[in-house]
Tab-separated table of C-alpha atoms in Angstrom:
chain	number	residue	atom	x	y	z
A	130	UNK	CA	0.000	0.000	0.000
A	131	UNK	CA	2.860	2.503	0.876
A	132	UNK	CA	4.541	1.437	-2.494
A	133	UNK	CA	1.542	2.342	-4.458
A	134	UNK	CA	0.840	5.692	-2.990
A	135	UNK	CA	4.564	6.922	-3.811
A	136	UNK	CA	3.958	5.693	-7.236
A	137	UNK	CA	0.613	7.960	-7.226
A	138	UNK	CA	2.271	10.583	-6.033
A	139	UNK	CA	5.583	10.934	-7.788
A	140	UNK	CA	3.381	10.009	-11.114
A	141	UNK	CA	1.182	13.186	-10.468
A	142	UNK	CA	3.988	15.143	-9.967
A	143	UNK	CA	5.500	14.274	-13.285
A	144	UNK	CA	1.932	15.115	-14.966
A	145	UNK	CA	2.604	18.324	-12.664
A	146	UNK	CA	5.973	19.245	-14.569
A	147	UNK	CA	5.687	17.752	-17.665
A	148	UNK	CA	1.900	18.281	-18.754
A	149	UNK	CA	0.994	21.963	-17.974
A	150	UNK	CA	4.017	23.052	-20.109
A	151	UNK	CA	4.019	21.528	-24.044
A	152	UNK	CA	7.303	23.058	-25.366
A	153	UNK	CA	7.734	23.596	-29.415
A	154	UNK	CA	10.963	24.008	-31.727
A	155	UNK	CA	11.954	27.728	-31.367
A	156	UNK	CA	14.723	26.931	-33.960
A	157	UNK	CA	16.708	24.091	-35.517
A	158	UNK	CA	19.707	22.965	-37.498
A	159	UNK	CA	22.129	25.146	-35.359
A	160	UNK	CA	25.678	25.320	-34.165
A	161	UNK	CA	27.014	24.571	-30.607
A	162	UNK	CA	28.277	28.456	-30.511
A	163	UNK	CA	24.749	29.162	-32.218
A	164	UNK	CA	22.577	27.338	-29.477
A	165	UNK	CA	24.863	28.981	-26.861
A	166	UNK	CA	24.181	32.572	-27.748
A	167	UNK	CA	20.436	31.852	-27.851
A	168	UNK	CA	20.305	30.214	-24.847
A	169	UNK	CA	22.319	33.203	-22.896
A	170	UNK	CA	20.036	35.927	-24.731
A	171	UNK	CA	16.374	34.233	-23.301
A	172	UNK	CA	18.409	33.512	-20.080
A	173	UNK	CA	18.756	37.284	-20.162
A	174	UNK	CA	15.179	37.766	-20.666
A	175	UNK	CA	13.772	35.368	-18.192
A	176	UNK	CA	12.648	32.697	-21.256
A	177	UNK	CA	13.349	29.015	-20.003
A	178	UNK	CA	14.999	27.166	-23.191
A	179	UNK	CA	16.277	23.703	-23.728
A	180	UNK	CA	19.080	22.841	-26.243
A	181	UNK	CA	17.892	19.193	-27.814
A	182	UNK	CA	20.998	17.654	-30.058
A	183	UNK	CA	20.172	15.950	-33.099
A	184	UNK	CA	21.589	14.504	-36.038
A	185	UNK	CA	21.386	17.925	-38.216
A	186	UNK	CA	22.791	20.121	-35.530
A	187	UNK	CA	21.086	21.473	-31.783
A	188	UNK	CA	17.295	22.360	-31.760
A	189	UNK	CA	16.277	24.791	-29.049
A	190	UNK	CA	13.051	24.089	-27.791
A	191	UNK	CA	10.756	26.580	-25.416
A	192	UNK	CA	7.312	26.286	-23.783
A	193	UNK	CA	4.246	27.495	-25.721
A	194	UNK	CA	3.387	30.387	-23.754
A	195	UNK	CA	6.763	31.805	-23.744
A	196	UNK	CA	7.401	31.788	-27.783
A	197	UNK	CA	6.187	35.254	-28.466
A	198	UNK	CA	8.504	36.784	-26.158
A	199	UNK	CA	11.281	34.096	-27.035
A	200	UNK	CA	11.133	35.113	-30.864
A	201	UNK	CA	10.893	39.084	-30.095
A	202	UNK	CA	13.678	39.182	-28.177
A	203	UNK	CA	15.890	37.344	-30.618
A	204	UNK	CA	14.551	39.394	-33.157
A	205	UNK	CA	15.862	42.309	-31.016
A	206	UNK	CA	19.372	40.978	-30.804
A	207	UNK	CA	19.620	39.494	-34.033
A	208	UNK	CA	20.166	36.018	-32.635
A	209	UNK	CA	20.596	33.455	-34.246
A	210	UNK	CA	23.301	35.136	-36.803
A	211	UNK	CA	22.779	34.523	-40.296
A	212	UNK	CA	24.849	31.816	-42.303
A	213	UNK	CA	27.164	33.280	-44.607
A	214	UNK	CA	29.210	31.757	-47.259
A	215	UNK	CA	32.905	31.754	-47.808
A	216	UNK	CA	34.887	32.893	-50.448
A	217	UNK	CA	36.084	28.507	-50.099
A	218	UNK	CA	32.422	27.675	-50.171
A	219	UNK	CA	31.791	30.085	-53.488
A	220	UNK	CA	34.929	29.130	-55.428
A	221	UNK	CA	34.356	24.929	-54.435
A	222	UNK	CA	35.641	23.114	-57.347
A	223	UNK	CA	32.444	21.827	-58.649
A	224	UNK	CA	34.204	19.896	-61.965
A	225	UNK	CA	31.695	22.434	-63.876
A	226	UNK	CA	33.166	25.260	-66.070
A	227	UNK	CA	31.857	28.872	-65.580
A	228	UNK	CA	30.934	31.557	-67.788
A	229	UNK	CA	33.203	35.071	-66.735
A	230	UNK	CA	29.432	36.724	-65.845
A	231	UNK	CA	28.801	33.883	-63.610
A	232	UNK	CA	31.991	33.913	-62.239
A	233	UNK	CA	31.639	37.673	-61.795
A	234	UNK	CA	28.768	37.491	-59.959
A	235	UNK	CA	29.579	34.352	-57.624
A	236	UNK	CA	33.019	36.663	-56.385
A	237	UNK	CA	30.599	40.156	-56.099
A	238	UNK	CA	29.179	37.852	-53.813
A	239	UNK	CA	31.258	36.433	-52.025
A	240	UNK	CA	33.119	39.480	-51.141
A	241	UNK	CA	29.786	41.215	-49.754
A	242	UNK	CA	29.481	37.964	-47.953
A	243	UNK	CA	32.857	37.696	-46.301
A	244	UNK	CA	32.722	41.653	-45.835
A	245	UNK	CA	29.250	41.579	-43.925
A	246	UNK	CA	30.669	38.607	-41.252
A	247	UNK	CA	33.539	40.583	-40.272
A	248	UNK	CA	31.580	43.590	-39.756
A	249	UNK	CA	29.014	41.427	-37.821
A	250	UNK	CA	31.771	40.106	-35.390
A	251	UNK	CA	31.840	44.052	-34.317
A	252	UNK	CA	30.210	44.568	-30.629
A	253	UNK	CA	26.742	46.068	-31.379
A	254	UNK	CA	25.967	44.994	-34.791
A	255	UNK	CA	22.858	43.088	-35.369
A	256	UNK	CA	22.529	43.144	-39.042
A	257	UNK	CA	24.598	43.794	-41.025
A	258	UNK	CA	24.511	44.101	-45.588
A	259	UNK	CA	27.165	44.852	-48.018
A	260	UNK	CA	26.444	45.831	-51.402
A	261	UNK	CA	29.563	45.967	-54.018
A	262	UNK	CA	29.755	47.252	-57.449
A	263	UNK	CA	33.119	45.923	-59.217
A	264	UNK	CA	34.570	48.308	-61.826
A	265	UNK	CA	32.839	47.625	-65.121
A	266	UNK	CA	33.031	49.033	-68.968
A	267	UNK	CA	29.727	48.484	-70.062
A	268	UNK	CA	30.351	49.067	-73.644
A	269	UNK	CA	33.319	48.842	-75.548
A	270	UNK	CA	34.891	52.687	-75.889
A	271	UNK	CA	32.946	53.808	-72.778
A	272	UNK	CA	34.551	54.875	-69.888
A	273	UNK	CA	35.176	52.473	-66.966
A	274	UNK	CA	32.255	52.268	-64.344
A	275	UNK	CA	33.782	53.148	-60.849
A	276	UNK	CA	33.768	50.283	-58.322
A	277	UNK	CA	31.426	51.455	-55.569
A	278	UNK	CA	29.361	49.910	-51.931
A	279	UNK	CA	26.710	50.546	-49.875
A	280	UNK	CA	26.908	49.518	-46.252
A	281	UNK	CA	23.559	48.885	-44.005
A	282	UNK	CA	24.615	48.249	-40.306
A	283	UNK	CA	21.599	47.654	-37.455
A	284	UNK	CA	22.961	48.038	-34.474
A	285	UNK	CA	21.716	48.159	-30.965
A	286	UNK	CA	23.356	51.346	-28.496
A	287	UNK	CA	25.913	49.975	-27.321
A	288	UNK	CA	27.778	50.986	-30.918
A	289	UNK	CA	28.435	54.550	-31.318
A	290	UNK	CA	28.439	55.194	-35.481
A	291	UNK	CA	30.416	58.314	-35.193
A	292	UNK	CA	33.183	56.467	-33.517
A	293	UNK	CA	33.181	53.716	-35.813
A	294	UNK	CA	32.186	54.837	-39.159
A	295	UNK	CA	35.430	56.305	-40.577
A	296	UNK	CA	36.913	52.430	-39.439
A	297	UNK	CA	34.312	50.868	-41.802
A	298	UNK	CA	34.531	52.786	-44.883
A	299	UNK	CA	38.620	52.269	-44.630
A	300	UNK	CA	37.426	48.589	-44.214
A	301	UNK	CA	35.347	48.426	-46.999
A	302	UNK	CA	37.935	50.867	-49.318
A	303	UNK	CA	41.009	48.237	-48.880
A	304	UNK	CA	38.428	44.874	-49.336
A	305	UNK	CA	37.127	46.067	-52.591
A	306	UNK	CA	39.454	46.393	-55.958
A	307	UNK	CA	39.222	50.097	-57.599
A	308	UNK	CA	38.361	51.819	-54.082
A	309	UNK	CA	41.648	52.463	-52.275
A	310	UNK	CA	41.563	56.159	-52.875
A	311	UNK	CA	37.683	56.379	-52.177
A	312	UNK	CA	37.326	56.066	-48.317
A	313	UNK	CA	36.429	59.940	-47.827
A	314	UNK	CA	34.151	59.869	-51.236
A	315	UNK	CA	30.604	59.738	-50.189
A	316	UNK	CA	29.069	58.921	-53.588
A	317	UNK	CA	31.711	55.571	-53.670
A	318	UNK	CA	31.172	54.225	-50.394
A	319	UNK	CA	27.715	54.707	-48.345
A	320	UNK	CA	27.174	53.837	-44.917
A	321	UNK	CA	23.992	53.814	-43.303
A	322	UNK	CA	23.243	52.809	-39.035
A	323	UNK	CA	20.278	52.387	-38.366
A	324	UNK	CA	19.374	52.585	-34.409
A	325	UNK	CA	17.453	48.522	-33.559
A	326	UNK	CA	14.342	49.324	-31.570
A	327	UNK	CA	14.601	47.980	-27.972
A	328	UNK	CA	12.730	44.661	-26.766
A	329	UNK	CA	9.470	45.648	-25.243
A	330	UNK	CA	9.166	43.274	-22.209
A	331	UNK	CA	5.193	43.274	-21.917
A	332	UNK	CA	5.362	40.168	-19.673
A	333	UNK	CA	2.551	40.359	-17.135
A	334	UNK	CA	2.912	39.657	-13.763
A	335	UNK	CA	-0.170	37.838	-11.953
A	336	UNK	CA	-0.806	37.175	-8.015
A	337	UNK	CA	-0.392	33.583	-6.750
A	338	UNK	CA	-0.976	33.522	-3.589
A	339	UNK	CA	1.511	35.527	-1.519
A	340	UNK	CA	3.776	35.650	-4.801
A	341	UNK	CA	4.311	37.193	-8.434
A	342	UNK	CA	4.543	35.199	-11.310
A	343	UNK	CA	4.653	35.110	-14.759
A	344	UNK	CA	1.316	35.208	-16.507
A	345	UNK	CA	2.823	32.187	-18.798
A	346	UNK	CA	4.003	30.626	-15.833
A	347	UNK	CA	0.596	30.286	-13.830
A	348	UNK	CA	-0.717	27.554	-15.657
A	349	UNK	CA	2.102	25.587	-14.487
A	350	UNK	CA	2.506	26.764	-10.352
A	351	UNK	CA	-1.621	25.814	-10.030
A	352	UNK	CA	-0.871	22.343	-11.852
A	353	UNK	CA	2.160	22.029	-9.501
A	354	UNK	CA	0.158	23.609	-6.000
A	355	UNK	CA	-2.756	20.892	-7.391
A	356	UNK	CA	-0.296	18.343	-7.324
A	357	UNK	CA	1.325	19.019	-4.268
A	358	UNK	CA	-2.259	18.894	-2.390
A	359	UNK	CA	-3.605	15.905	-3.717
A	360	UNK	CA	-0.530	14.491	-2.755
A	361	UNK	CA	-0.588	15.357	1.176
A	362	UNK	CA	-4.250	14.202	0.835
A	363	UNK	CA	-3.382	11.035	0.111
A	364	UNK	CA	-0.556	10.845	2.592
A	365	UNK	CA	-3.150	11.301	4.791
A	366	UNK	CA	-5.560	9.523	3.746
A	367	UNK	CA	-4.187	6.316	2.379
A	368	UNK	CA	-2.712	5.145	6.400
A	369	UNK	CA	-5.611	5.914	7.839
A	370	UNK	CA	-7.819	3.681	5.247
A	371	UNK	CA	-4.996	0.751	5.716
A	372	UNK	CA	-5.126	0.956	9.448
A	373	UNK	CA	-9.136	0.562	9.280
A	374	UNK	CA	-9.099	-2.015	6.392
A	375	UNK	CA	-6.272	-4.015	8.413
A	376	UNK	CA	-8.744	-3.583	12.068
A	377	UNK	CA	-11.306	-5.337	9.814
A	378	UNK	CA	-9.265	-8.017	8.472
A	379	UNK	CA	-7.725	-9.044	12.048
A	380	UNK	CA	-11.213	-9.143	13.338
């Protein structure tokens, strides 16, 4: 009889934790250094996350109520980071010959894509683009088209664009072939920071009892009080029903 009601009680427990709470796949297919950095940001915003390994990568996985805030506030930061190719991954020998405007166009991109990750590695940056123009004669006896970029940086405040800008477009002038002599020429190289709006925490906090919770969190503290109760009941109840059914059986 005691064996069974532990078994009742540690099983309602479980229903407690696991039951009131279905959790979903916030995002998938992700790096170990990936998973990390979302994991730290919802820490940081009081979001409970799991990192699940599978054979594609690390999903993270949050509860059902929570994946409004979970998603806005990696929105905010920018989390995860966006995959970016290589100039390796563009140039793989593929066994496939290229025509020179395909090869053109694979090395535009791949320099806009290996120009955007190192600016992304800067403290502050959330997003950020790279647009390149390569010096080009569009006709024969026509003057050479000017190389050229436009740069589009999101950035939260801990970056200060005055500070940084004139580091950027001498980035972006040495990186590029043709621009050397164009880092103080507005009309070759643009920049543009744009200011990321702040997350908006409109989490709700709700009375339980004596204590402040969560709204998305109440569901689960009732299941777990109702739990808890029914559990004492039956401590309580279960001796006393032995005790009488054992008095009966001796008499």
């Amino acid at each position: 009889m005691a064996a069974r009601l532990i078994k009742s009680v540690c099983f309602l427990l479980v229903l407690a934790v696991t039951g009131c709470g279905e959790s979903v796949v916030l995002h998938s297919q992700l790096s170990e250094q990936e998973a990390n950095a979302v994991i730290a940001e919802l820490a940081d915003k009081q979001v409970h996350a799991q990192k699940v390994p599978d054979k594609n990568g690390i999903s993270i996985r949050v509860r059902t109520e929570a994946i409004s805030r979970a998603i806005n506030s990696l929105s905010a930061a920018g989390l995860p980071r966006t995959k970016r190719s290589t100039l390796g991954d563009i140039f793989r020998k593929e066994g496939v010959i290229s025509t020179p405007l395909e090869e053109r166009a694979r090395y535009i991109y791949a320099l806009s894509q290996e120009l955007e990750a190192t600016l992304s590695s800067i403290d502050g940056v959330i997003v950020a683009r790279v647009h390149v123009v390569l010096p080009e004669r569009v006709a024969p006896g026509e003057a050479v088209q000017p190389a050229s970029a436009s740069v589009f940086i999101k950035h939260d405040a801990r970056l200060d664009p005055d500070g940084i800008q004139s580091r950027v477009r001498r980035m972006v002038a040495s990186s590029i072939p043709g621009m050397a002599m164009a880092i103080d020429n507005p009309h070759k190289i643009t920049t543009v920071f744009v200011l990321a709006a702040a997350f908006q925490d409109n989490q709700q906090l709700l009375f339980f009892g004596p204590f402040l919770v969560p709204q998305q969190d109440l569901g689960f503290w009732k299941s777990l009080f109702a739990a808890l109760v029914t559990g004492c009941l039956l401590a309580i109840i279960t001796p006393v029903v032995w005790l009488k059914l054992r008095k009966k059986g001796s008499a």
